[in-house]
mmCIF file with all atom_site columns, C-alpha atoms in Angstrom:
data_model
loop_
_atom_site.group_PDB
_atom_site.id
_atom_site.type_symbol
_atom_site.label_atom_id
_atom_site.label_alt_id
_atom_site.label_comp_id
_atom_site.label_asym_id
_atom_site.label_entity_id
_atom_site.label_seq_id
_atom_site.pdbx_PDB_ins_code
_atom_site.Cartn_x
_atom_site.Cartn_y
_atom_site.Cartn_z
_atom_site.occupancy
_atom_site.B_iso_or_equiv
_atom_site.pdbx_formal_charge
_atom_site.auth_seq_id
_atom_site.auth_comp_id
_atom_site.auth_asym_id
_atom_site.auth_atom_id
_atom_site.pdbx_PDB_model_num
ATOM 1   C CA . GLY A 1 1   ? 0.000   0.000  0.000  1.00 0.00 ? 8   GLY A CA 1
ATOM 2   C CA . GLY A 1 2   ? 1.071   3.509  0.643  1.00 0.00 ? 9   GLY A CA 1
ATOM 3   C CA . GLY A 1 3   ? 1.088   6.444  -1.686 1.00 0.00 ? 10  GLY A CA 1
ATOM 4   C CA . LYS A 1 4   ? -0.311  9.859  -1.046 1.00 0.00 ? 11  LYS A CA 1
ATOM 5   C CA . GLY A 1 5   ? -4.034  9.589  -0.368 1.00 0.00 ? 12  GLY A CA 1
ATOM 6   C CA . ASP A 1 6   ? -3.975  12.966 1.291  1.00 0.00 ? 13  ASP A CA 1
ATOM 7   C CA . SER A 1 7   ? -4.331  15.971 -0.935 1.00 0.00 ? 14  SER A CA 1
ATOM 8   C CA . GLY A 1 8   ? -4.199  19.223 0.938  1.00 0.00 ? 15  GLY A CA 1
ATOM 9   C CA . THR A 1 9   ? -1.890  22.047 1.798  1.00 0.00 ? 16  THR A CA 1
ATOM 10  C CA . PRO A 1 10  ? 0.883   21.028 4.203  1.00 0.00 ? 17  PRO A CA 1
ATOM 11  C CA . GLY A 1 11  ? 0.387   22.635 7.585  1.00 0.00 ? 18  GLY A CA 1
ATOM 12  C CA . THR A 1 12  ? -3.413  22.597 7.427  1.00 0.00 ? 19  THR A CA 1
ATOM 13  C CA . LYS A 1 13  ? -3.993  19.144 8.922  1.00 0.00 ? 20  LYS A CA 1
ATOM 14  C CA . LEU A 1 14  ? -4.207  18.852 12.694 1.00 0.00 ? 21  LEU A CA 1
ATOM 15  C CA . TYR A 1 15  ? -4.057  15.874 15.005 1.00 0.00 ? 22  TYR A CA 1
ATOM 16  C CA . VAL A 1 16  ? -6.513  16.153 17.895 1.00 0.00 ? 23  VAL A CA 1
ATOM 17  C CA . GLY A 1 17  ? -6.039  13.701 20.748 1.00 0.00 ? 24  GLY A CA 1
ATOM 18  C CA . ASN A 1 18  ? -7.391  12.910 24.214 1.00 0.00 ? 25  ASN A CA 1
ATOM 19  C CA . LEU A 1 19  ? -10.979 13.171 22.990 1.00 0.00 ? 26  LEU A CA 1
ATOM 20  C CA . PRO A 1 20  ? -13.961 11.473 24.654 1.00 0.00 ? 27  PRO A CA 1
ATOM 21  C CA . GLY A 1 21  ? -14.695 8.100  23.040 1.00 0.00 ? 28  GLY A CA 1
ATOM 22  C CA . ASP A 1 22  ? -18.164 9.213  22.002 1.00 0.00 ? 29  ASP A CA 1
ATOM 23  C CA . ILE A 1 23  ? -17.120 12.522 20.435 1.00 0.00 ? 30  ILE A CA 1
ATOM 24  C CA . HIS A 1 24  ? -19.159 13.632 17.430 1.00 0.00 ? 31  HIS A CA 1
ATOM 25  C CA . ARG A 1 25  ? -17.962 15.270 14.251 1.00 0.00 ? 32  ARG A CA 1
ATOM 26  C CA . ASP A 1 26  ? -20.302 18.237 14.663 1.00 0.00 ? 33  ASP A CA 1
ATOM 27  C CA . THR A 1 27  ? -18.920 18.892 18.154 1.00 0.00 ? 34  THR A CA 1
ATOM 28  C CA . LEU A 1 28  ? -15.398 19.136 16.772 1.00 0.00 ? 35  LEU A CA 1
ATOM 29  C CA . GLU A 1 29  ? -16.530 21.310 13.875 1.00 0.00 ? 36  GLU A CA 1
ATOM 30  C CA . THR A 1 30  ? -18.336 23.657 16.254 1.00 0.00 ? 37  THR A CA 1
ATOM 31  C CA . VAL A 1 31  ? -15.241 24.082 18.431 1.00 0.00 ? 38  VAL A CA 1
ATOM 32  C CA . PHE A 1 32  ? -12.671 24.378 15.650 1.00 0.00 ? 39  PHE A CA 1
ATOM 33  C CA . LYS A 1 33  ? -14.618 26.545 13.195 1.00 0.00 ? 40  LYS A CA 1
ATOM 34  C CA . ASN A 1 34  ? -14.025 29.422 15.600 1.00 0.00 ? 41  ASN A CA 1
ATOM 35  C CA . TYR A 1 35  ? -10.506 29.618 14.164 1.00 0.00 ? 42  TYR A CA 1
ATOM 36  C CA . GLY A 1 36  ? -11.269 29.248 10.472 1.00 0.00 ? 43  GLY A CA 1
ATOM 37  C CA . ALA A 1 37  ? -12.971 27.148 7.806  1.00 0.00 ? 44  ALA A CA 1
ATOM 38  C CA . VAL A 1 38  ? -12.830 23.423 8.616  1.00 0.00 ? 45  VAL A CA 1
ATOM 39  C CA . THR A 1 39  ? -12.777 21.360 5.428  1.00 0.00 ? 46  THR A CA 1
ATOM 40  C CA . ASP A 1 40  ? -12.527 17.829 6.821  1.00 0.00 ? 47  ASP A CA 1
ATOM 41  C CA . VAL A 1 41  ? -12.887 15.907 10.085 1.00 0.00 ? 48  VAL A CA 1
ATOM 42  C CA . HIS A 1 42  ? -11.884 12.255 10.504 1.00 0.00 ? 49  HIS A CA 1
ATOM 43  C CA . ILE A 1 43  ? -12.531 10.671 13.910 1.00 0.00 ? 50  ILE A CA 1
ATOM 44  C CA . MET A 1 44  ? -10.836 7.434  14.943 1.00 0.00 ? 51  MET A CA 1
ATOM 45  C CA . THR A 1 45  ? -12.366 5.592  17.866 1.00 0.00 ? 52  THR A CA 1
ATOM 46  C CA . GLY A 1 46  ? -11.974 2.252  19.556 1.00 0.00 ? 53  GLY A CA 1
ATOM 47  C CA . LYS A 1 47  ? -8.232  1.916  19.089 1.00 0.00 ? 54  LYS A CA 1
ATOM 48  C CA . SER A 1 48  ? -6.992  3.004  22.504 1.00 0.00 ? 55  SER A CA 1
ATOM 49  C CA . LYS A 1 49  ? -7.175  1.055  25.731 1.00 0.00 ? 56  LYS A CA 1
ATOM 50  C CA . SER A 1 50  ? -8.286  4.165  27.590 1.00 0.00 ? 57  SER A CA 1
ATOM 51  C CA . GLY A 1 51  ? -11.411 4.387  25.443 1.00 0.00 ? 58  GLY A CA 1
ATOM 52  C CA . GLN A 1 52  ? -10.413 7.820  24.229 1.00 0.00 ? 59  GLN A CA 1
ATOM 53  C CA . ALA A 1 53  ? -10.657 8.873  20.612 1.00 0.00 ? 60  ALA A CA 1
ATOM 54  C CA . CYS A 1 54  ? -8.473  10.985 18.373 1.00 0.00 ? 61  CYS A CA 1
ATOM 55  C CA . ALA A 1 55  ? -9.199  12.838 15.185 1.00 0.00 ? 62  ALA A CA 1
ATOM 56  C CA . PHE A 1 56  ? -7.617  14.470 12.180 1.00 0.00 ? 63  PHE A CA 1
ATOM 57  C CA . LEU A 1 57  ? -9.014  17.801 11.171 1.00 0.00 ? 64  LEU A CA 1
ATOM 58  C CA . ARG A 1 58  ? -8.181  19.906 8.135  1.00 0.00 ? 65  ARG A CA 1
ATOM 59  C CA . TYR A 1 59  ? -8.459  23.664 7.726  1.00 0.00 ? 66  TYR A CA 1
ATOM 60  C CA . ALA A 1 60  ? -8.766  25.589 4.490  1.00 0.00 ? 67  ALA A CA 1
ATOM 61  C CA . ASP A 1 61  ? -5.533  27.468 5.224  1.00 0.00 ? 68  ASP A CA 1
ATOM 62  C CA . THR A 1 62  ? -2.475  27.385 7.471  1.00 0.00 ? 69  THR A CA 1
ATOM 63  C CA . THR A 1 63  ? -3.414  30.594 9.308  1.00 0.00 ? 70  THR A CA 1
ATOM 64  C CA . ALA A 1 64  ? -6.544  28.968 10.703 1.00 0.00 ? 71  ALA A CA 1
ATOM 65  C CA . ALA A 1 65  ? -4.621  25.834 11.666 1.00 0.00 ? 72  ALA A CA 1
ATOM 66  C CA . ASN A 1 66  ? -1.960  27.875 13.473 1.00 0.00 ? 73  ASN A CA 1
ATOM 67  C CA . ASN A 1 67  ? -4.610  29.948 15.259 1.00 0.00 ? 74  ASN A CA 1
ATOM 68  C CA . ALA A 1 68  ? -6.323  26.792 16.501 1.00 0.00 ? 75  ALA A CA 1
ATOM 69  C CA . ILE A 1 69  ? -3.050  25.275 17.753 1.00 0.00 ? 76  ILE A CA 1
ATOM 70  C CA . ALA A 1 70  ? -2.118  28.503 19.540 1.00 0.00 ? 77  ALA A CA 1
ATOM 71  C CA . ALA A 1 71  ? -5.532  28.789 21.184 1.00 0.00 ? 78  ALA A CA 1
ATOM 72  C CA . MET A 1 72  ? -5.619  25.149 22.276 1.00 0.00 ? 79  MET A CA 1
ATOM 73  C CA . GLN A 1 73  ? -2.162  25.344 23.854 1.00 0.00 ? 80  GLN A CA 1
ATOM 74  C CA . GLN A 1 74  ? -3.724  27.448 26.601 1.00 0.00 ? 81  GLN A CA 1
ATOM 75  C CA . GLY A 1 75  ? -5.602  24.271 27.529 1.00 0.00 ? 82  GLY A CA 1
ATOM 76  C CA . TYR A 1 76  ? -9.069  23.317 26.375 1.00 0.00 ? 83  TYR A CA 1
ATOM 77  C CA . GLU A 1 77  ? -11.466 20.674 27.648 1.00 0.00 ? 84  GLU A CA 1
ATOM 78  C CA . ILE A 1 78  ? -14.117 19.578 25.165 1.00 0.00 ? 85  ILE A CA 1
ATOM 79  C CA . ARG A 1 79  ? -15.858 17.928 28.085 1.00 0.00 ? 86  ARG A CA 1
ATOM 80  C CA . PRO A 1 80  ? -15.070 19.578 31.427 1.00 0.00 ? 87  PRO A CA 1
ATOM 81  C CA . GLY A 1 81  ? -13.371 17.184 33.844 1.00 0.00 ? 88  GLY A CA 1
ATOM 82  C CA . GLU A 1 82  ? -11.969 14.882 31.166 1.00 0.00 ? 89  GLU A CA 1
ATOM 83  C CA . GLY A 1 83  ? -8.688  16.708 30.661 1.00 0.00 ? 90  GLY A CA 1
ATOM 84  C CA . HIS A 1 84  ? -7.246  18.980 28.024 1.00 0.00 ? 91  HIS A CA 1
ATOM 85  C CA . ILE A 1 85  ? -7.309  17.853 24.425 1.00 0.00 ? 92  ILE A CA 1
ATOM 86  C CA . ILE A 1 86  ? -4.067  17.602 22.455 1.00 0.00 ? 93  ILE A CA 1
ATOM 87  C CA . VAL A 1 87  ? -3.838  19.657 19.278 1.00 0.00 ? 94  VAL A CA 1
ATOM 88  C CA . LYS A 1 88  ? -0.797  19.647 16.994 1.00 0.00 ? 95  LYS A CA 1
ATOM 89  C CA . LEU A 1 89  ? 0.148   19.619 13.332 1.00 0.00 ? 96  LEU A CA 1
ATOM 90  C CA . ALA A 1 90  ? -0.409  16.210 11.769 1.00 0.00 ? 97  ALA A CA 1
ATOM 91  C CA . ASP A 1 91  ? 1.833   16.908 8.807  1.00 0.00 ? 98  ASP A CA 1
ATOM 92  C CA . GLY A 1 92  ? 3.794   19.683 7.185  1.00 0.00 ? 99  GLY A CA 1
ATOM 93  C CA . PRO A 1 93  ? 7.279   20.821 8.151  1.00 0.00 ? 100 PRO A CA 1
ATOM 94  C CA . ALA A 1 94  ? 8.926   18.169 10.295 1.00 0.00 ? 101 ALA A CA 1
ATOM 95  C CA . GLY A 1 95  ? 9.694   20.338 13.260 1.00 0.00 ? 102 GLY A CA 1
ATOM 96  C CA . LYS A 1 96  ? 9.146   19.689 16.957 1.00 0.00 ? 103 LYS A CA 1
ATOM 97  C CA . GLY A 1 97  ? 7.223   16.459 17.392 1.00 0.00 ? 104 GLY A CA 1
ATOM 98  C CA . GLY A 1 98  ? 7.452   15.730 13.688 1.00 0.00 ? 105 GLY A CA 1
ATOM 99  C CA . ALA A 1 99  ? 10.041  12.976 14.033 1.00 0.00 ? 106 ALA A CA 1
ATOM 100 C CA . GLY A 1 100 ? 9.251   9.393  14.900 1.00 0.00 ? 107 GLY A CA 1
ATOM 101 C CA . ARG A 1 101 ? 6.233   7.432  13.785 1.00 0.00 ? 108 ARG A CA 1
ATOM 102 C CA . SER A 1 102 ? 4.373   8.640  10.745 1.00 0.00 ? 109 SER A CA 1
ATOM 103 C CA . ALA A 1 103 ? 0.637   8.007  10.642 1.00 0.00 ? 110 ALA A CA 1
ATOM 104 C CA . PRO A 1 104 ? -0.802  6.351  7.533  1.00 0.00 ? 111 PRO A CA 1
ATOM 105 C CA . TYR A 1 105 ? -3.641  8.865  7.374  1.00 0.00 ? 112 TYR A CA 1
#
C-alpha cells in the first residue's frame, strides 16, 4: 500500500487527541470553526485502551490551523473534567514532534 491519499496544503492538517470516546464530528466542527474554515474531520475511535478517541481535522488554510493550535495550547477541555485535548500539526514541516512514527492517514 502507501502512496499519497492525502491531498491538501501542508500545515493545514491537525491531530486532535485525548478526545472522549463518544465525540461527534459536529462537536469538533463547532469548536474548531471558531478559528477558520474546517474542510474535513476524521474521527478514529476504539483503538486506545483508555477508550479515548483521536481525530484528524483539516483547515482551508495554514493561518486557521496555526490559530487553533495557539488557542488550544492554553488548555481546552471539550468535556469539562476529562482533561485537556491535544492539538498539533499532523503533517507539514517536520519540526518539533514531527520525528518518529508517521501516521498512515
